[in-house]
PDB file of C-alpha atoms in Angstrom:
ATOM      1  CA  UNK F1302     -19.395  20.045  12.518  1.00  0.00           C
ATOM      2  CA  UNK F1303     -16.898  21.525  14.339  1.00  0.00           C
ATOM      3  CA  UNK F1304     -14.270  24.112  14.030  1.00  0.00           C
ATOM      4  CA  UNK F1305     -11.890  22.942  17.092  1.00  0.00           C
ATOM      5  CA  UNK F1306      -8.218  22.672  15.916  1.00  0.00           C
ATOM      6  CA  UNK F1307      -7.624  18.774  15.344  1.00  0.00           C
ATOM      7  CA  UNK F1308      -5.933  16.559  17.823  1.00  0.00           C
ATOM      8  CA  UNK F1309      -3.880  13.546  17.738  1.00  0.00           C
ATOM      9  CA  UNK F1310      -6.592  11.079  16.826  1.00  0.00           C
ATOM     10  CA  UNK F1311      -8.056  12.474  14.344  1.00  0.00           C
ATOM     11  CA  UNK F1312      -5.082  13.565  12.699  1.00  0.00           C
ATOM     12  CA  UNK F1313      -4.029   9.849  12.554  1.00  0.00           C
ATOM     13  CA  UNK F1314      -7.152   8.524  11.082  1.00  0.00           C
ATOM     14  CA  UNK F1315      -5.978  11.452   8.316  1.00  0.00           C
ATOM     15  CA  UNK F1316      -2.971   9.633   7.817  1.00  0.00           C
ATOM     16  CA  UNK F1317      -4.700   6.774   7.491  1.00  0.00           C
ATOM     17  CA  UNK F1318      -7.000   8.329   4.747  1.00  0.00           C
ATOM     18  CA  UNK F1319      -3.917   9.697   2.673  1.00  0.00           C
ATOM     19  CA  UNK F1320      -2.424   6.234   2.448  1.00  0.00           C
ATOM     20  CA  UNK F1321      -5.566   4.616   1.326  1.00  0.00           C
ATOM     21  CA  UNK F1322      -6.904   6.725  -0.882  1.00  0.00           C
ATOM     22  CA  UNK F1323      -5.073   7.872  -4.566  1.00  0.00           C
ATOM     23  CA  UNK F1324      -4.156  11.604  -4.179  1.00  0.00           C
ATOM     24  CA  UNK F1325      -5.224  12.494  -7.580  1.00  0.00           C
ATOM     25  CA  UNK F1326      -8.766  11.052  -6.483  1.00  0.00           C
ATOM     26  CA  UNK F1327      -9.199  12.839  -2.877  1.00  0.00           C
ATOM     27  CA  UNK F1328     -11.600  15.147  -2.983  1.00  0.00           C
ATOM     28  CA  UNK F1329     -14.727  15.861  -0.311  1.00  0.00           C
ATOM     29  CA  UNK F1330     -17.078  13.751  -2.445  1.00  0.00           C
ATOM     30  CA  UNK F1331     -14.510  10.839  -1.923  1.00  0.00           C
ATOM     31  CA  UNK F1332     -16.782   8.338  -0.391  1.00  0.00           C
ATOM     32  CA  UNK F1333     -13.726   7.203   2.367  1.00  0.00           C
ATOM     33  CA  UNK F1334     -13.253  11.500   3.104  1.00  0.00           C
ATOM     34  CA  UNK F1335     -17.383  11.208   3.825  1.00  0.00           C
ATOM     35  CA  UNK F1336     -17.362   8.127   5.767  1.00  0.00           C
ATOM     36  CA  UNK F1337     -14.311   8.862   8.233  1.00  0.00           C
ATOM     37  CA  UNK F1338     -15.395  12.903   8.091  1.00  0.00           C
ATOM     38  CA  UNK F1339     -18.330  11.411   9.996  1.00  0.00           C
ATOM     39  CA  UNK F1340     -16.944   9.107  12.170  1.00  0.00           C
ATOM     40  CA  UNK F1341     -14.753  12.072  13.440  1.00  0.00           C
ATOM     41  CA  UNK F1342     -17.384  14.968  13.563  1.00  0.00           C
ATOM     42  CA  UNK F1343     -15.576  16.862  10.759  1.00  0.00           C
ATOM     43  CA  UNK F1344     -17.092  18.144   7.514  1.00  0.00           C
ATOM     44  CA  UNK F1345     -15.533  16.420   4.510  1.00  0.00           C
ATOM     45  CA  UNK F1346     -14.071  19.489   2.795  1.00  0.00           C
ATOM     46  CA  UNK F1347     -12.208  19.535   6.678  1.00  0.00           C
ATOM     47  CA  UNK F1348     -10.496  15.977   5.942  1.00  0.00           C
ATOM     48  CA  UNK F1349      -9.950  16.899   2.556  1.00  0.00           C
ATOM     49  CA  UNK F1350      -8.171  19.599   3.398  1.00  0.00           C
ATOM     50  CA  UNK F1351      -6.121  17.844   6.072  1.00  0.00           C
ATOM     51  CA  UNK F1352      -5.242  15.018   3.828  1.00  0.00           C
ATOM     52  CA  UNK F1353      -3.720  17.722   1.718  1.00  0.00           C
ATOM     53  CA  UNK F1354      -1.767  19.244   4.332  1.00  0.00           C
ATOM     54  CA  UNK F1355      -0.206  15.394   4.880  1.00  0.00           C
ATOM     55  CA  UNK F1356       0.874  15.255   1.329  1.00  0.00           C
ATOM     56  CA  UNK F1357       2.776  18.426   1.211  1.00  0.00           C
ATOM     57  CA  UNK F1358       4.965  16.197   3.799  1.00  0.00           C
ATOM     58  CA  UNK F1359       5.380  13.310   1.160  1.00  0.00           C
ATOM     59  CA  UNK F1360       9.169  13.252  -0.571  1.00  0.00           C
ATOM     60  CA  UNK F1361       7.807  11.088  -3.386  1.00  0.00           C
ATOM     61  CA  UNK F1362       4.985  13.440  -4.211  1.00  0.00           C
ATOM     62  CA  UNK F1363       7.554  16.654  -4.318  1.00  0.00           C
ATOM     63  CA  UNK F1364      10.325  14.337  -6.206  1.00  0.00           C
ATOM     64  CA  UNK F1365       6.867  14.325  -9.104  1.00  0.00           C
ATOM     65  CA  UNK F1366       6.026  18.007  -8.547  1.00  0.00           C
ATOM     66  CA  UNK F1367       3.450  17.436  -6.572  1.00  0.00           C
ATOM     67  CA  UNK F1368       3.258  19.473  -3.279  1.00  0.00           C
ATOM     68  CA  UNK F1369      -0.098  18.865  -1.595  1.00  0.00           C
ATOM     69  CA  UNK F1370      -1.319  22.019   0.359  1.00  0.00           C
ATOM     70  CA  UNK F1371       1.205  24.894   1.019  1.00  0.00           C
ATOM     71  CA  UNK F1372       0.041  25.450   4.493  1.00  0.00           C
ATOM     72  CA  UNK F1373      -0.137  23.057   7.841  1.00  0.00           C
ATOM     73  CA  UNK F1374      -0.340  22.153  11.642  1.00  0.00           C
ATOM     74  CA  UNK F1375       3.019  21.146  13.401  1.00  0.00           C
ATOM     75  CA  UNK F1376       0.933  17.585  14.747  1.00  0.00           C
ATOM     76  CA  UNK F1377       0.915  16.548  11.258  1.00  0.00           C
ATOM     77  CA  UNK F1378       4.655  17.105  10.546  1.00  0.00           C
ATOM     78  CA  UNK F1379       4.608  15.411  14.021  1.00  0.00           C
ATOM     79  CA  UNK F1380       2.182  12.307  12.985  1.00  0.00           C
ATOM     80  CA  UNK F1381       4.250  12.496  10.170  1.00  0.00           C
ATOM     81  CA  UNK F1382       7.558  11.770  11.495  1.00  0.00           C
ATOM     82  CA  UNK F1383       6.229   9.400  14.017  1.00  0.00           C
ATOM     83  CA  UNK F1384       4.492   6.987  11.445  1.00  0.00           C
ATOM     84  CA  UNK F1385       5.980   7.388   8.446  1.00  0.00           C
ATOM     85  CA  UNK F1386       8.754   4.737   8.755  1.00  0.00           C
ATOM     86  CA  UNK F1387       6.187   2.730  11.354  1.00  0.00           C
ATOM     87  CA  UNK F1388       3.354   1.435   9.042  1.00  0.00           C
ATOM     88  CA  UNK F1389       2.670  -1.583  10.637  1.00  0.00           C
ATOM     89  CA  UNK F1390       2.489   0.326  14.001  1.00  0.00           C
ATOM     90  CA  UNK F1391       0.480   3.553  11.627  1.00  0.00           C
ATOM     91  CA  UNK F1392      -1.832   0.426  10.171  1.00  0.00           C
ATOM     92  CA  UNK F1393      -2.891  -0.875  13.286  1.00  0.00           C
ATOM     93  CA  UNK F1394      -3.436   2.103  15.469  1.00  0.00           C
ATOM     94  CA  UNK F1395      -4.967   4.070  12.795  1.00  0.00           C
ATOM     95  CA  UNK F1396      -7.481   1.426  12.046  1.00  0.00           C
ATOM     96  CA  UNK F1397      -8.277   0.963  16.187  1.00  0.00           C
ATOM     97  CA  UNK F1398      -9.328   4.384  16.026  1.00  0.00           C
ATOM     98  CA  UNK F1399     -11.311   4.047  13.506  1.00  0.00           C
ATOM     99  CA  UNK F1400     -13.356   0.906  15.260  1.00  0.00           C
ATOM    100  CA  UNK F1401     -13.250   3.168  18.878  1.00  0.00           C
ATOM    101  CA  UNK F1402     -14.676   6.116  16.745  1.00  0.00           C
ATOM    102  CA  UNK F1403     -17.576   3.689  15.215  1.00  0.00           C
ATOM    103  CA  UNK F1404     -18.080   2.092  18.240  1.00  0.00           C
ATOM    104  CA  UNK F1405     -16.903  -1.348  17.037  1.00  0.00           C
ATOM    105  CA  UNK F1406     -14.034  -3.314  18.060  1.00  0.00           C
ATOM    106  CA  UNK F1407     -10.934  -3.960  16.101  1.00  0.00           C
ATOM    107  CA  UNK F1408     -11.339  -7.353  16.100  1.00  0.00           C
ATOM    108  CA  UNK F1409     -15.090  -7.533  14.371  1.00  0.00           C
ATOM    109  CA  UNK F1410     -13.928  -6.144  11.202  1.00  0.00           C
ATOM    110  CA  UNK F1411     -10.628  -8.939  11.455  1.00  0.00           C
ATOM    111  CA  UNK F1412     -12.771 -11.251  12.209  1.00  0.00           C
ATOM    112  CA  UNK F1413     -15.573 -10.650   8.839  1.00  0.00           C
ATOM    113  CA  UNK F1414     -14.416 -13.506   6.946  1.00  0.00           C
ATOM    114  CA  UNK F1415     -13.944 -16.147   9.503  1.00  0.00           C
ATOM    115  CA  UNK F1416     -16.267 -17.908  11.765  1.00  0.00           C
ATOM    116  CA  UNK F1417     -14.191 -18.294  15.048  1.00  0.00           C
ATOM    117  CA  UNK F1418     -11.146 -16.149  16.491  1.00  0.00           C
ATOM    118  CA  UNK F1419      -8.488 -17.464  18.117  1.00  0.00           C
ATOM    119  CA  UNK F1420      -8.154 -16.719  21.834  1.00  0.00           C
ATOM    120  CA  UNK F1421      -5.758 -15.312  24.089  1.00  0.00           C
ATOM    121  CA  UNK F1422      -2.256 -13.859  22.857  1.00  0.00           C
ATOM    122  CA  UNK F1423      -2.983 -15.501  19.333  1.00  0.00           C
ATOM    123  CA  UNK F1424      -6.497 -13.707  19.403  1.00  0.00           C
ATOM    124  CA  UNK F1425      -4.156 -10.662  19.475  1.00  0.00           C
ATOM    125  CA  UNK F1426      -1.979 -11.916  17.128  1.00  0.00           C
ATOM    126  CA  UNK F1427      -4.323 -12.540  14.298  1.00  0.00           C
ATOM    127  CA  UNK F1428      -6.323  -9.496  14.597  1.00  0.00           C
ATOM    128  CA  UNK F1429      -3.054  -7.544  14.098  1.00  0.00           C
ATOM    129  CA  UNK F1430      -2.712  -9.392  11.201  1.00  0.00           C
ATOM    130  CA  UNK F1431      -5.426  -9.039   9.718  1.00  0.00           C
ATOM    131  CA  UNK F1432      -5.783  -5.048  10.116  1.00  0.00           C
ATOM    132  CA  UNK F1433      -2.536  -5.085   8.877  1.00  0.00           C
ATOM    133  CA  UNK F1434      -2.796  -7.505   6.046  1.00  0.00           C
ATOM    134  CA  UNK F1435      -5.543  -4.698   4.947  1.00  0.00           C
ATOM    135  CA  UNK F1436      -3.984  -1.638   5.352  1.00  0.00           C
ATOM    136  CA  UNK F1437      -1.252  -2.888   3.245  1.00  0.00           C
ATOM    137  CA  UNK F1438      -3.318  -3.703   0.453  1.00  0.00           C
ATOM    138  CA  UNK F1439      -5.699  -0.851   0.282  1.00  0.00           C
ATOM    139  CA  UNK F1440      -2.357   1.483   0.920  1.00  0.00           C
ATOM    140  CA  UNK F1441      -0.244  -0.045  -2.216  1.00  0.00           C
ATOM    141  CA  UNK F1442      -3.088  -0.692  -4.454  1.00  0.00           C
ATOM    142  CA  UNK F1443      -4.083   3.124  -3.750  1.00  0.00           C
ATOM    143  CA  UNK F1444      -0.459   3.933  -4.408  1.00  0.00           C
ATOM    144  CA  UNK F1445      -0.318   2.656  -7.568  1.00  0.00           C
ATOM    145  CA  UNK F1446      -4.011   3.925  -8.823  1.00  0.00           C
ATOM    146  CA  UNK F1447      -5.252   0.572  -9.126  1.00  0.00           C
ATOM    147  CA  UNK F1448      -2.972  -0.442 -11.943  1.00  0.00           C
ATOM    148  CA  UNK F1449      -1.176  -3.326 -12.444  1.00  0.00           C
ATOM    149  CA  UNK F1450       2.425  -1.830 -12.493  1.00  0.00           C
ATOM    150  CA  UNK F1451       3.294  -4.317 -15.211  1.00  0.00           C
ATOM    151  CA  UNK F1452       0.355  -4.377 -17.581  1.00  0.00           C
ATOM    152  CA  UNK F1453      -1.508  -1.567 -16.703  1.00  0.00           C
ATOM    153  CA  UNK F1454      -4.545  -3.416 -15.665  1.00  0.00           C
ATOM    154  CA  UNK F1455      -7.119  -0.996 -13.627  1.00  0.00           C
ATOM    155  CA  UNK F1456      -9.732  -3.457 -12.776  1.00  0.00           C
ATOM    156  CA  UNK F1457      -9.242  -3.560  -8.991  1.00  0.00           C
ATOM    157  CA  UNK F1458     -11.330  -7.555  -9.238  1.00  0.00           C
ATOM    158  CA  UNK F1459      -7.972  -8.757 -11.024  1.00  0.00           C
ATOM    159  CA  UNK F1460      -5.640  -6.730  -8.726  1.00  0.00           C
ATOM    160  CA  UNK F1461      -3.292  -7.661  -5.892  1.00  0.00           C
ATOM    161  CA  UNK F1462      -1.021  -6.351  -3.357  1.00  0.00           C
ATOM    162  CA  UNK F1463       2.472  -8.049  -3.415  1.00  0.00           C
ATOM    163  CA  UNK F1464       4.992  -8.107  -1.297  1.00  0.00           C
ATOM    164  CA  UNK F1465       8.645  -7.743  -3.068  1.00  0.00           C
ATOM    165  CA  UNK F1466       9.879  -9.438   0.234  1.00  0.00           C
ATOM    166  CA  UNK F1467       7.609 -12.071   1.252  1.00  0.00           C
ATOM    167  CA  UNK F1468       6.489 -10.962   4.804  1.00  0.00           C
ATOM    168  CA  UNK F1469       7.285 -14.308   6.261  1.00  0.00           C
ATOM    169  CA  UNK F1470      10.842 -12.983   5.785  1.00  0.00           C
ATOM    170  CA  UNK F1471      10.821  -9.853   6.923  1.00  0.00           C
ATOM    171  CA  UNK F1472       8.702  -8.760   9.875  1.00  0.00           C
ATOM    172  CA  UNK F1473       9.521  -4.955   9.888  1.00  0.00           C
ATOM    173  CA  UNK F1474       8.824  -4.703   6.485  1.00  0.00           C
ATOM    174  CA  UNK F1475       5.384  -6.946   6.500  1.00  0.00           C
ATOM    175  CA  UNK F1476       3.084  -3.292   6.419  1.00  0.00           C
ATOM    176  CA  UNK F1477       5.251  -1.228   4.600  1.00  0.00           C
ATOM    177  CA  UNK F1478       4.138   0.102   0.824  1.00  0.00           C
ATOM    178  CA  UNK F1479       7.449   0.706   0.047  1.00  0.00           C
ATOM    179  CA  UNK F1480       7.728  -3.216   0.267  1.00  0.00           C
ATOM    180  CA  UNK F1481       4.584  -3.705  -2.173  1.00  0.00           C
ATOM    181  CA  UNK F1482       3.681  -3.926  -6.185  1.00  0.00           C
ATOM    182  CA  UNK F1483       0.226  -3.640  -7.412  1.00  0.00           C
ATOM    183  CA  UNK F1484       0.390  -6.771 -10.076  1.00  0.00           C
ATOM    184  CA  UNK F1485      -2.482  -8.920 -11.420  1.00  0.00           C
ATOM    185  CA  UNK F1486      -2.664 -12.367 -10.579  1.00  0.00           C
ATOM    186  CA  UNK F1487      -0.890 -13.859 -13.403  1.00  0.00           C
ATOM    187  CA  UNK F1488       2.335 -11.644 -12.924  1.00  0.00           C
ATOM    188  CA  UNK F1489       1.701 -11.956  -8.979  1.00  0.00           C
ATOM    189  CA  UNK F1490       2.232 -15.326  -9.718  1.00  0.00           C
ATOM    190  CA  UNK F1491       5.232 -15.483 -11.966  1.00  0.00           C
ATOM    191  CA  UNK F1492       6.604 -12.300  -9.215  1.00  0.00           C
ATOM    192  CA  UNK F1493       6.724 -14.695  -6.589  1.00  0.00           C
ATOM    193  CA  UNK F1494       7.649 -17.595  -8.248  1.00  0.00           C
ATOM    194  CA  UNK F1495      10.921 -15.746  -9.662  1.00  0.00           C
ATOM    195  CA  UNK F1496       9.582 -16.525 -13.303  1.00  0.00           C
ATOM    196  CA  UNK F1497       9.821 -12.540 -13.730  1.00  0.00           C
ATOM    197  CA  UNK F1498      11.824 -10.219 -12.047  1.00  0.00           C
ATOM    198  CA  UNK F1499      12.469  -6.311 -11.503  1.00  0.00           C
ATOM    199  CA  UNK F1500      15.301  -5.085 -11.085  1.00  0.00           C
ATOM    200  CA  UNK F1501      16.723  -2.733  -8.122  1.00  0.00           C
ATOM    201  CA  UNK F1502      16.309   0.315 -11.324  1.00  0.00           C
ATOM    202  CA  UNK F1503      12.780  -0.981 -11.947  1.00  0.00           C
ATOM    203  CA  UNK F1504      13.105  -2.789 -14.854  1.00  0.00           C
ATOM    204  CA  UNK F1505      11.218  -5.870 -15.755  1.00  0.00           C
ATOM    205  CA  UNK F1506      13.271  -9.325 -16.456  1.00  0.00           C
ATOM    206  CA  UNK F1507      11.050 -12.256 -18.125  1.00  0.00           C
ATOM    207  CA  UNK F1508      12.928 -15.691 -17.206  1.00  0.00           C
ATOM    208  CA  UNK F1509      14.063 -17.605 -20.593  1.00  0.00           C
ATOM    209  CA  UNK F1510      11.562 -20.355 -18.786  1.00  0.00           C
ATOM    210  CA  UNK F1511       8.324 -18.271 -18.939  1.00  0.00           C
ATOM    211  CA  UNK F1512       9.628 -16.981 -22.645  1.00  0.00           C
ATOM    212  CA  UNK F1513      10.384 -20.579 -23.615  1.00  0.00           C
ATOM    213  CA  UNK F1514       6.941 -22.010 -22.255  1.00  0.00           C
ATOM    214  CA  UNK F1515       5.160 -19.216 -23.755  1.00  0.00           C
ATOM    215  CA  UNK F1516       3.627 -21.203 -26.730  1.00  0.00           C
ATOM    216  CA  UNK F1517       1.105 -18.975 -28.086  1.00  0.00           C
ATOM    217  CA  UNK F1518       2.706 -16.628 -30.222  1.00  0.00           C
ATOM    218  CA  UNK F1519       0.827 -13.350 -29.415  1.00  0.00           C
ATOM    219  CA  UNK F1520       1.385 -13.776 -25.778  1.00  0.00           C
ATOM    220  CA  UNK F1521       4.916 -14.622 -26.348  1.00  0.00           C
ATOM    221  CA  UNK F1522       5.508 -11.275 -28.440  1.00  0.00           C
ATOM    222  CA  UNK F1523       3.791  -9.431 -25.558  1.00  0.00           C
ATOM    223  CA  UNK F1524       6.011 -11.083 -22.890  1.00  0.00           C
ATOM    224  CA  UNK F1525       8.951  -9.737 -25.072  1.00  0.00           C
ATOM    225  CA  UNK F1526       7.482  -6.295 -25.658  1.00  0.00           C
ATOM    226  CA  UNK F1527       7.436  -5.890 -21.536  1.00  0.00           C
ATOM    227  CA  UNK F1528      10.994  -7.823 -20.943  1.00  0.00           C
ATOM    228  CA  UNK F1529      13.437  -4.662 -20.252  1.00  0.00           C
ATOM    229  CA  UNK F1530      10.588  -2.098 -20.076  1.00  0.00           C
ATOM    230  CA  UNK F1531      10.369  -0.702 -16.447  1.00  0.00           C
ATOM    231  CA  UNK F1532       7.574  -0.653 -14.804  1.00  0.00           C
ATOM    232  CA  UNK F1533       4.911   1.850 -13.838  1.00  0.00           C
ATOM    233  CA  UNK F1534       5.382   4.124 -11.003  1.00  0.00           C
ATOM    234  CA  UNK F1535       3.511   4.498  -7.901  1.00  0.00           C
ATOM    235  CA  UNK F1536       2.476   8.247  -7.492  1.00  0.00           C
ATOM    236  CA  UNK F1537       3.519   7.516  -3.646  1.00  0.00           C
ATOM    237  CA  UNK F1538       5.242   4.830  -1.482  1.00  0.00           C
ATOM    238  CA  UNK F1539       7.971   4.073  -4.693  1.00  0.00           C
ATOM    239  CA  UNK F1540       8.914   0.371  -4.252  1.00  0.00           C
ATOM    240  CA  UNK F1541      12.189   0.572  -2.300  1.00  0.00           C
ATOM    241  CA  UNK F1542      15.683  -0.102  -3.748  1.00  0.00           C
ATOM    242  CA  UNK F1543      17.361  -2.639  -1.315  1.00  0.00           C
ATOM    243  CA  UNK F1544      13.916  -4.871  -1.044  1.00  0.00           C
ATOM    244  CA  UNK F1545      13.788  -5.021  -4.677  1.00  0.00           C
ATOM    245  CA  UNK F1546      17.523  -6.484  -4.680  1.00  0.00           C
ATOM    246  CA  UNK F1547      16.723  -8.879  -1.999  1.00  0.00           C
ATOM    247  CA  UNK F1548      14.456 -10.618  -4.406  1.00  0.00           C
ATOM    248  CA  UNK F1549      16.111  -9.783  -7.987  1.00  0.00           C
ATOM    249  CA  UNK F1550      18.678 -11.755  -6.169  1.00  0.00           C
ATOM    250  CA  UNK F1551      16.780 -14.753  -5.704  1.00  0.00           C
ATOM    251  CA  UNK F1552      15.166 -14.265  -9.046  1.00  0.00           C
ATOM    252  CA  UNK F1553      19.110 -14.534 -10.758  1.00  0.00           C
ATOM    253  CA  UNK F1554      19.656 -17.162  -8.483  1.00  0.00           C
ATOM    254  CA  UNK F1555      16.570 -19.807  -9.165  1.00  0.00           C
TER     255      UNK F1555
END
């Protein structure tokens, strides 16, 4: 291993390690701070240590008391401020480093579940979306512990990433956590199909349609327990006010 001070690269696929993995978990055992210590020839109390330094940067880890590492290097206040309010641009060039520095290309891992790429400038296209499509889940699942904001689910099999503003609306917003909810299926479902809402102040609104077609009575008390409760909080990328309006909006509207 080596004790060279770290440069941009590296630092990056740092960032991408803080986003992705839960703080409270990180440690140098973390099997993601082993794999990508190797790939980039540092030991894995190293990354550990730098992905500490990154969170002292985070405003919704202070706003909790949490500060990260005291000390740090200017490039990660500089990584920082570059990709921070870039994730889509942090997703995708964070993961192509991490294919360069295995010796893959980007578009094998985009391409896992699928036969056949498409060629040319939709080739490009799709791999982008794919990598991205990724990053966004494993950052906002990560976020929120894997736990379903609403019912506190942890089993990450029953777990989704949702976007609060579907990302065929909103292109700049398509990576960004702050535009995601860890929810289970069922209230993934009901999220997106403005059966449930939550409000810009994070409260949870159960449509009178889901209460009224809720026929079992158990489920029906439970659906009234969570109406008006708020939900669970991310320790990190806390869902952002104005996208949660956008779609409260529709939800008061359907």
């Amino acid at each position: 291993m080596t004790n060279k001070p770290w440069n941009r690269e590296e630092t990056i696929i740092a960032f991408n390690a803080y986003c992705k993995i839960p703080f409270k978990d990180c440690s140098k055992m973390h099997p993601l701070v082993i794999e990508y210590a190797k790939l980039i020839g540092r030991s894995p109390s190293a990354l550990n240590m730098k992905i500490g330094n990154i969170g002292r940067l985070d405003p919704d880890l202070r706003a909790k008391g949490v500060t990260g590492l005291a000390h740090g290097a200017k490039l990660e206040q500089d990584i920082w401020d570059e990709f921070y309010d870039d994730p889509e641009r942090l997703s995708y060039e964070s993961e192509k480093l991490i294919a360069k520095f295995s010796g893959q290309n980007i578009a094998v891992s985009a391409s896992q579940q699928t036969s056949k790429l498409p060629l040319g400038q939709e080739r490009q296209a799709y791999v982008k979306q794919r990598v991205n499509q990724s990053f966004f889940r494993a950052a906002v699942m990560s976020a929120y512990n894997f736990r379903c904001c609403i019912s506190g689910i942890a089993n990450p099999m029953l777990l989704e990433a949702c976007h609060i503003v579907d990302w065929s609306e909103d292109e700049k917003n398509r990576t960004n956590p702050k535009n995601g909810l860890c929810l289970n299926a069922f209230f993934h479902k009901a999220y997106d199909s403005h059966l449930l809402g939550i409000t810009p102040d994070l409260q949870i609104v159960v449509s009178e349609e889901l209460l009224h077609n809720a026929t079992e009575k158990s489920f029906r008390r439970y659906l009234d327990e969570i109406n008006k409760r708020k939900i669970m909080l991310p320790d990190r990328f806390l869902p952002q006010r104005e996208l949660l309006d956008i779609h409260y909006k529709k939800f008061l509207n359907t």
